[in-house]
């Protein structure tokens, strides 16, 4: 009797797996909290630091002296060392008054500059224009004119692309906004291609991007506020929102986080994303990025806020949820049944892209009894002669696929896609012929790679590709226990994660049945009468 009971007691390896399955979540939680505490995330900046940041953002410069010669000399001493800076001094024919122009080569249309500005100053500007205060500003044939408050702001604006104008006898300088830098034309977004939908994508020019949002439809409630970011090299950043829809608390929080960004140069919107997100230790992005104006305006109509940065076509949308990363604008342009089918396929593809290699390792190495007998015999037969354990076998193919994918992106367009496809076929076939990997694994890895391609947001696919390797390690050490533990830890992290106060798994957790009409499937448009409850909009009605 006792011996039969002892036979049913698990072996030491099962006890080890059980203990590790119990200890790993506790250890991971402790390490995570320790790292989060060390980084000091969420700590309010000191008053001295805040004042320092404000000082860097708005440096107080030397005022204009009113002495034309002295001010010109100060400007040339400070920025005259730039070889692309053009200094042109002219004399007005009717008044015999001198004027100086400062501008950067290549940032203006020289023909328009000659015809509109120089010709006016040299031949048309009279004594009535110069002697009366403000008359020169009223007569200049440009729509955007600014008065420089000090020499520093004058110099910065000239180097950023404005035309600086100094007139003898006038206190201060004028800045003419006439940018004409090298810009690309409006094209279809490369990272978010659609079969049905607008062929329109954001560009690198902020004014063009804001105009694209305006052209989505006539509305006086679409509000765009612009500010400067960067402490050393400054750029324009704009917040776009629908004034009578957006939650004021959300707008205040976004503005506060952007105001706290203390970085010398914000090169791309990815900098903004990393500086304002709730938890930068998380592998999941909490800020959505898009190149499509239609996606951005749809988000604004749900009560979200778009962040546009000059110099990049990628616009940020906050707050963001996990379900948004698997949605495509095409879901709404097609009828609701095809749109729902495509969306559910994406959720399935995301699960396969994340879990398929881990499940393969679990079944092959630890639980082959869970596989149907005929399939198990087939897999065993194909693995005859493979010298590596399942983890090494999967890592060889997965790392090879990732390298091929990265190489395909970096190569020129005509070569990249062909190299990726042909390279994958050649490497997979050669690995099977050499007996390094099994044919069944090639199928698993191919399905995993194809599934990751179906995710509409490229950054979301990167997160799943990273976590895939973590899941493989869990499966290699603990089998199916490890795979399930990995999935539960991931769900636990996603449940705690927030994006600007909005739970990341909304409307799954917390459960909001009303928002399930636009989750795994898309309900008919006639039934989607209200905006998502998660954003707490001022006006939650889509249909009156």
XYZ file of C-alpha atoms in Angstrom:
544
model
C 0.000 0.000 0.000
C 2.726 2.455 1.011
C 4.791 1.591 -2.044
C 1.861 2.287 -4.346
C 1.375 5.697 -2.713
C 5.089 6.479 -3.070
C 4.879 5.651 -6.765
C 2.423 8.511 -7.213
C 4.647 11.080 -5.477
C 6.181 13.386 -8.128
C 9.897 13.202 -8.783
C 12.454 15.836 -7.803
C 12.283 17.539 -11.211
C 8.534 18.164 -10.827
C 9.066 19.540 -7.308
C 11.829 21.808 -8.656
C 9.533 23.132 -11.360
C 6.765 23.763 -8.828
C 9.088 25.650 -6.463
C 10.503 27.734 -9.311
C 7.005 28.460 -10.596
C 6.178 29.785 -7.124
C 9.375 31.776 -6.564
C 9.897 33.329 -9.998
C 6.824 35.673 -9.879
C 7.834 36.890 -6.413
C 11.444 37.445 -7.473
C 10.422 39.177 -10.702
C 8.069 41.475 -8.796
C 10.804 42.409 -6.293
C 13.352 43.127 -9.044
C 10.835 45.177 -11.000
C 9.900 47.325 -8.004
C 13.572 47.809 -7.117
C 14.453 48.968 -10.642
C 11.413 51.229 -10.733
C 12.397 52.809 -7.407
C 16.032 53.310 -8.482
C 15.040 55.147 -11.655
C 12.970 57.598 -9.609
C 10.059 57.560 -12.042
C 7.194 59.750 -10.951
C 9.227 61.893 -8.550
C 8.294 65.525 -8.756
C 11.115 67.791 -9.863
C 12.641 70.139 -7.366
C 11.829 73.806 -7.590
C 15.446 74.622 -8.432
C 15.452 72.061 -11.238
C 12.194 73.444 -12.601
C 13.579 76.957 -12.598
C 16.726 75.715 -14.325
C 14.662 74.035 -17.037
C 12.609 77.197 -17.540
C 15.809 79.215 -17.787
C 17.192 76.878 -20.445
C 13.961 76.942 -22.392
C 13.603 80.719 -22.370
C 17.078 82.251 -22.149
C 17.128 85.968 -21.555
C 19.301 87.657 -24.172
C 20.978 91.047 -24.537
C 18.530 93.710 -25.754
C 19.035 95.710 -28.919
C 21.113 98.819 -28.242
C 19.546 100.961 -30.988
C 22.997 101.551 -32.496
C 22.783 100.030 -35.974
C 26.518 99.438 -36.367
C 26.935 97.973 -32.865
C 23.969 95.603 -33.181
C 25.111 94.386 -36.609
C 28.581 93.720 -35.227
C 27.189 91.746 -32.254
C 25.083 89.599 -34.598
C 28.028 88.917 -36.910
C 30.299 88.089 -33.979
C 27.869 85.518 -32.646
C 26.607 83.762 -35.785
C 28.872 85.117 -38.513
C 31.169 82.118 -38.263
C 28.577 79.936 -40.048
C 29.602 79.500 -43.665
C 25.973 79.072 -44.810
C 24.887 82.383 -43.253
C 24.410 85.123 -45.857
C 24.769 88.751 -44.809
C 23.620 91.388 -47.283
C 23.650 95.123 -46.595
C 21.672 97.369 -48.916
C 20.936 101.092 -49.131
C 17.421 102.383 -49.705
C 17.403 104.656 -52.735
C 14.702 107.087 -51.621
C 15.918 107.640 -48.057
C 19.616 106.772 -48.164
C 19.008 104.550 -45.100
C 20.931 101.316 -44.681
C 19.314 97.922 -44.059
C 20.901 94.535 -43.330
C 19.541 91.106 -44.225
C 20.581 87.857 -42.527
C 19.429 84.474 -43.825
C 20.667 80.914 -44.239
C 21.460 79.646 -47.719
C 19.136 76.978 -49.073
C 16.233 77.738 -46.729
C 14.570 80.384 -48.918
C 13.526 80.944 -52.496
C 16.153 83.415 -53.707
C 13.997 84.672 -56.596
C 11.076 85.520 -54.310
C 13.501 87.069 -51.828
C 14.964 89.315 -54.543
C 11.632 90.369 -56.047
C 9.521 90.808 -52.894
C 11.933 92.023 -50.254
C 15.091 93.472 -51.767
C 13.322 95.278 -54.599
C 10.854 96.782 -52.154
C 13.570 97.964 -49.757
C 15.906 99.307 -52.427
C 13.432 101.087 -54.722
C 9.952 101.393 -53.142
C 10.407 102.089 -49.429
C 10.047 105.869 -48.900
C 10.573 108.260 -46.038
C 6.997 107.827 -44.821
C 7.619 104.078 -44.520
C 10.812 104.397 -42.518
C 10.216 107.370 -40.255
C 6.839 106.394 -38.831
C 6.950 103.544 -36.297
C 5.361 100.360 -37.582
C 5.050 101.544 -41.198
C 7.818 99.262 -42.495
C 6.077 96.275 -40.970
C 2.749 97.214 -42.565
C 4.284 97.616 -46.014
C 6.393 94.439 -46.216
C 4.771 91.914 -48.618
C 4.916 88.930 -46.227
C 2.132 87.399 -44.148
C 4.232 86.201 -41.189
C 6.223 88.983 -39.521
C 7.627 88.915 -35.997
C 9.535 91.399 -33.879
C 12.633 89.997 -32.181
C 12.613 90.700 -28.455
C 16.407 90.536 -28.075
C 19.590 89.697 -29.973
C 19.614 86.052 -28.867
C 16.105 85.358 -30.159
C 16.985 87.196 -33.385
C 20.059 84.983 -33.903
C 18.234 81.731 -33.100
C 15.378 82.564 -35.451
C 17.737 83.425 -38.310
C 19.599 80.136 -37.924
C 16.310 78.249 -37.766
C 15.162 79.634 -41.112
C 13.720 83.121 -40.655
C 14.953 86.135 -42.606
C 16.380 88.728 -40.226
C 15.990 92.408 -41.149
C 17.787 95.285 -39.398
C 17.055 98.905 -40.449
C 19.217 101.863 -39.514
C 17.425 104.084 -37.025
C 14.975 101.396 -35.918
C 15.157 99.854 -32.454
C 15.032 96.066 -32.752
C 14.865 93.682 -35.653
C 12.196 92.074 -37.792
C 11.891 88.356 -38.526
C 10.253 87.301 -41.774
C 8.945 83.756 -41.728
C 9.436 82.441 -45.220
C 10.726 78.847 -44.974
C 11.501 77.029 -48.192
C 13.702 74.126 -47.106
C 14.008 70.798 -48.873
C 10.758 68.915 -48.268
C 9.319 65.762 -49.765
C 5.896 65.620 -51.347
C 2.889 64.056 -49.657
C 2.962 60.284 -50.156
C 1.187 57.161 -48.982
C 2.399 56.046 -45.527
C 5.042 53.340 -45.798
C 4.427 51.729 -42.413
C 0.599 51.658 -42.563
C -0.405 50.652 -46.077
C -4.101 50.071 -46.822
C -5.983 48.584 -49.746
C -8.977 50.846 -49.151
C -8.578 54.287 -47.651
C -6.914 57.671 -48.198
C -3.500 57.626 -49.885
C -2.303 60.426 -47.658
C 0.452 60.468 -45.066
C 2.046 63.020 -42.790
C 5.289 64.699 -43.847
C 8.216 66.226 -41.945
C 6.756 69.771 -42.011
C 4.609 70.627 -39.002
C 2.488 73.229 -40.805
C 1.617 70.720 -43.524
C 0.668 68.092 -40.942
C -1.622 70.434 -39.028
C -3.233 71.495 -42.312
C -3.889 67.817 -43.146
C -5.775 67.487 -39.874
C -7.755 70.631 -40.687
C -8.644 69.294 -44.135
C -10.203 66.144 -42.672
C -13.380 68.153 -42.093
C -14.741 71.585 -41.271
C -14.787 72.233 -37.535
C -14.129 75.206 -35.290
C -13.611 72.866 -32.331
C -10.360 71.357 -33.620
C -7.770 73.216 -31.565
C -4.013 73.096 -32.143
C -1.561 74.613 -29.663
C 2.140 74.947 -30.510
C 5.106 75.255 -28.174
C 8.892 74.963 -28.290
C 10.698 71.865 -27.011
C 14.405 71.197 -26.549
C 16.830 73.128 -24.373
C 19.678 73.555 -26.864
C 18.231 72.901 -30.314
C 14.605 73.961 -30.249
C 11.740 72.634 -32.337
C 8.012 73.215 -32.612
C 5.625 70.722 -31.044
C 1.851 70.894 -31.420
C -1.004 69.403 -29.410
C -4.191 68.714 -31.390
C -7.553 67.892 -29.826
C -11.297 68.474 -30.219
C -12.061 71.162 -27.677
C -15.632 70.140 -26.810
C -14.778 66.399 -26.612
C -11.400 66.058 -24.885
C -11.212 65.519 -21.137
C -9.664 68.709 -19.614
C -7.796 66.643 -17.013
C -6.200 64.551 -19.756
C -5.193 67.681 -21.660
C -3.657 69.170 -18.528
C -1.711 65.970 -17.806
C -0.324 65.743 -21.359
C 0.681 69.407 -21.331
C 2.377 68.990 -17.939
C 4.435 65.988 -19.058
C 5.538 67.746 -22.226
C 6.456 70.817 -20.208
C 8.706 68.674 -17.977
C 10.737 67.298 -20.891
C 14.296 68.467 -20.235
C 16.382 67.307 -23.178
C 18.823 69.246 -25.328
C 17.329 68.074 -28.652
C 14.079 66.273 -29.459
C 15.163 64.640 -32.707
C 12.016 62.608 -33.409
C 8.627 61.879 -31.885
C 10.138 58.682 -30.444
C 12.011 60.933 -27.979
C 8.714 62.466 -26.872
C 7.139 59.016 -26.533
C 9.911 57.791 -24.242
C 9.957 60.953 -22.128
C 6.207 61.144 -21.428
C 5.115 57.493 -21.152
C 3.928 56.166 -17.792
C 6.321 53.223 -17.464
C 9.465 53.160 -19.596
C 10.503 49.807 -18.090
C 7.569 48.099 -19.793
C 8.176 46.304 -23.106
C 4.816 47.582 -24.371
C 4.391 51.006 -25.914
C 1.931 53.230 -24.077
C 1.818 55.847 -26.825
C 0.561 55.001 -30.294
C 2.345 56.382 -33.360
C 0.864 56.807 -36.820
C 1.616 58.319 -40.218
C -2.044 58.487 -41.236
C -4.133 61.683 -40.800
C -7.363 59.643 -40.915
C -6.239 57.513 -37.962
C -5.203 60.636 -36.040
C -8.490 62.470 -36.598
C -10.460 59.339 -35.656
C -8.525 59.211 -32.381
C -9.272 62.902 -31.709
C -12.979 62.190 -32.167
C -12.691 59.542 -29.436
C -11.355 62.146 -27.001
C -7.662 61.420 -27.448
C -4.847 63.916 -28.059
C -2.426 63.972 -30.982
C 1.156 65.181 -30.527
C 2.834 66.498 -33.684
C 6.549 67.312 -33.815
C 8.246 69.290 -36.547
C 10.700 67.202 -38.542
C 8.963 63.811 -38.380
C 5.935 62.252 -40.110
C 5.082 60.120 -37.065
C 2.311 61.607 -34.926
C 1.727 60.348 -31.370
C -1.718 59.521 -29.991
C -2.482 59.391 -26.248
C -3.871 57.652 -24.315
C -3.289 54.290 -25.965
C -4.594 50.796 -25.204
C -3.484 47.330 -26.269
C -6.492 46.819 -28.535
C -5.645 49.992 -30.501
C -2.369 48.408 -31.607
C -4.263 45.636 -33.405
C -6.810 47.883 -35.102
C -6.520 49.256 -38.623
C -8.456 52.126 -40.254
C -9.475 49.634 -42.919
C -11.640 47.860 -40.308
C -14.034 50.803 -40.511
C -13.842 51.366 -44.275
C -15.011 47.819 -45.014
C -18.419 46.465 -43.966
C -18.618 45.279 -40.377
C -18.488 41.522 -41.047
C -15.238 41.525 -43.110
C -13.784 44.148 -40.790
C -14.554 42.026 -37.718
C -13.063 38.919 -39.333
C -9.815 40.723 -40.164
C -9.556 42.094 -36.641
C -10.073 38.701 -34.995
C -7.440 37.233 -37.328
C -5.015 39.880 -36.071
C -5.641 38.948 -32.435
C -5.014 35.293 -33.319
C -1.861 36.246 -35.234
C -0.596 38.280 -32.255
C -1.072 35.261 -29.977
C 0.783 32.979 -32.415
C 3.599 35.509 -32.892
C 4.089 35.597 -29.123
C 3.433 32.019 -27.968
C 3.980 29.588 -30.867
C 7.737 28.909 -30.301
C 7.210 28.573 -26.535
C 4.373 26.077 -27.065
C 6.526 24.088 -29.501
C 9.344 23.793 -26.940
C 6.901 22.849 -24.170
C 5.233 20.087 -26.160
C 8.387 18.633 -27.724
C 10.672 18.699 -24.664
C 8.307 18.215 -21.723
C 4.799 17.149 -22.720
C 4.850 15.078 -25.899
C 1.965 13.043 -24.474
C -0.346 16.017 -25.040
C 0.237 15.799 -28.790
C -2.013 13.439 -30.802
C -0.236 10.119 -31.344
C 0.024 10.238 -35.141
C 1.273 13.837 -35.102
C 3.754 13.013 -32.324
C 5.135 10.084 -34.327
C 5.503 12.303 -37.384
C 7.363 14.990 -35.404
C 9.641 12.418 -33.761
C 10.456 10.985 -37.161
C 11.388 14.407 -38.578
C 13.602 15.122 -35.544
C 15.707 12.012 -36.049
C 19.336 13.077 -36.302
C 18.837 16.643 -35.007
C 21.792 17.154 -32.616
C 20.391 20.081 -30.618
C 17.689 20.330 -27.942
C 14.486 22.105 -28.950
C 15.520 25.462 -27.398
C 18.773 25.701 -29.378
C 16.969 24.493 -32.482
C 14.310 27.221 -32.194
C 16.887 29.917 -31.325
C 18.925 29.118 -34.460
C 15.947 29.657 -36.754
C 14.395 32.580 -34.852
C 17.655 34.551 -34.683
C 18.269 33.844 -38.371
C 14.793 35.133 -39.266
C 15.285 38.287 -37.182
C 18.640 38.988 -38.837
C 17.108 38.481 -42.278
C 14.214 40.775 -41.420
C 16.555 43.509 -40.195
C 18.795 43.127 -43.250
C 15.777 43.356 -45.545
C 14.780 46.669 -43.963
C 18.267 48.198 -44.263
C 18.923 47.128 -47.858
C 17.732 49.227 -50.823
C 14.082 48.728 -51.751
C 14.603 46.702 -54.962
C 16.898 44.254 -53.154
C 15.482 44.045 -49.608
C 12.217 42.074 -50.050
C 13.754 39.609 -52.521
C 16.728 39.017 -50.224
C 14.460 38.390 -47.230
C 12.265 35.842 -49.013
C 15.036 34.040 -50.878
C 17.364 34.125 -47.870
C 14.701 32.617 -45.610
C 13.944 29.823 -48.074
C 17.608 29.029 -48.642
C 18.545 29.059 -44.951
C 15.504 27.004 -43.931
C 16.029 24.389 -46.638
C 19.777 24.206 -45.984
C 19.239 23.815 -42.220
C 16.783 20.953 -42.790
C 19.064 19.232 -45.302
C 21.989 19.538 -42.898
C 19.943 17.990 -40.095
C 20.323 21.045 -37.836
C 16.573 21.668 -37.471
C 13.448 19.651 -38.143
C 11.010 20.432 -40.985
C 8.141 20.801 -38.513
C 10.027 23.592 -36.715
C 10.507 25.435 -40.018
C 6.720 25.466 -40.365
C 6.289 26.778 -36.797
C 8.857 29.554 -37.277
C 7.383 30.502 -40.657
C 3.876 30.777 -39.168
C 5.299 32.853 -36.307
C 7.077 35.249 -38.682
C 4.033 35.644 -40.948
C 1.807 36.263 -37.924
C 4.083 39.055 -36.707
C 3.796 40.749 -40.124
C 0.010 41.056 -39.733
C 0.232 43.499 -36.789
C -0.682 46.987 -38.136
C 1.664 48.949 -35.823
C 5.334 48.099 -36.393
C 6.364 49.099 -32.851
C 3.813 46.689 -31.371
C 5.293 43.888 -33.469
C 8.730 44.694 -32.043
C 7.425 44.217 -28.491
C 5.967 40.795 -29.316
C 9.169 39.745 -31.074
C 11.174 40.652 -27.974
C 8.825 38.869 -25.574
C 8.788 35.781 -27.779
C 12.361 35.005 -26.728
C 11.478 35.448 -23.045
C 8.611 32.978 -23.449
C 10.967 30.492 -25.095
C 13.307 30.611 -22.084
C 10.420 30.069 -19.653
C 9.270 27.082 -21.718
C 12.783 25.615 -21.917
C 13.209 25.642 -18.113
C 9.706 24.846 -16.865
C 7.854 23.345 -19.819
C 4.145 24.021 -20.029
C 4.237 25.345 -16.450
C 6.704 27.979 -17.603
C 4.667 28.851 -20.700
C 1.525 29.350 -18.633
C 3.502 31.255 -15.981
C 4.948 33.543 -18.654
C 1.485 34.242 -20.047
C 0.059 34.947 -16.581
C 2.931 37.308 -15.694
C 2.352 39.117 -18.981
C -1.370 39.452 -18.292
C -0.629 40.668 -14.758
C 1.748 43.327 -16.072
C -0.736 44.463 -18.730
C -3.483 44.708 -16.124
C -1.371 47.067 -13.977
C -0.093 49.118 -16.919
C -1.693 52.490 -17.664
C -1.433 55.094 -20.377
C -2.136 58.595 -19.040
C -4.436 57.177 -16.383
C -6.306 54.816 -18.746
C -5.870 51.079 -17.974
C -3.968 49.446 -20.825
C -6.328 46.451 -21.147
C -9.504 48.541 -21.215
C -12.266 47.452 -21.869
C -11.243 43.915 -20.844
C -9.858 45.004 -17.477
C -11.619 46.935 -16.065
C -14.604 45.333 -17.762
C -16.715 47.760 -19.794
C -19.300 45.907 -21.836
C -20.278 49.025 -23.799
C -16.812 49.305 -25.347
C -16.736 45.649 -26.445
C -18.578 46.750 -29.590
C -15.201 47.864 -30.918
C -12.806 45.301 -29.415
C -12.395 41.814 -30.877
C -15.010 42.546 -33.511
C -16.484 45.762 -34.888
C -20.194 46.333 -34.512
C -22.151 48.008 -37.320
C -21.655 51.768 -37.396
C -25.359 52.302 -36.694
C -24.888 50.684 -33.257
C -21.734 52.605 -32.293
C -23.583 55.589 -30.895
C -21.207 56.507 -28.085
C -17.509 57.212 -27.735
C -15.301 54.943 -25.606
C -15.985 55.407 -21.898
C -12.275 55.044 -21.031
C -11.375 58.568 -22.207
C -14.121 60.254 -20.100
C -15.040 62.716 -22.827
C -17.150 65.816 -22.311
C -19.549 64.702 -25.040
C -19.838 60.925 -25.322
C -22.444 60.831 -28.089
C -21.374 60.038 -31.640
C -24.947 60.193 -32.901
C -27.561 62.640 -31.706
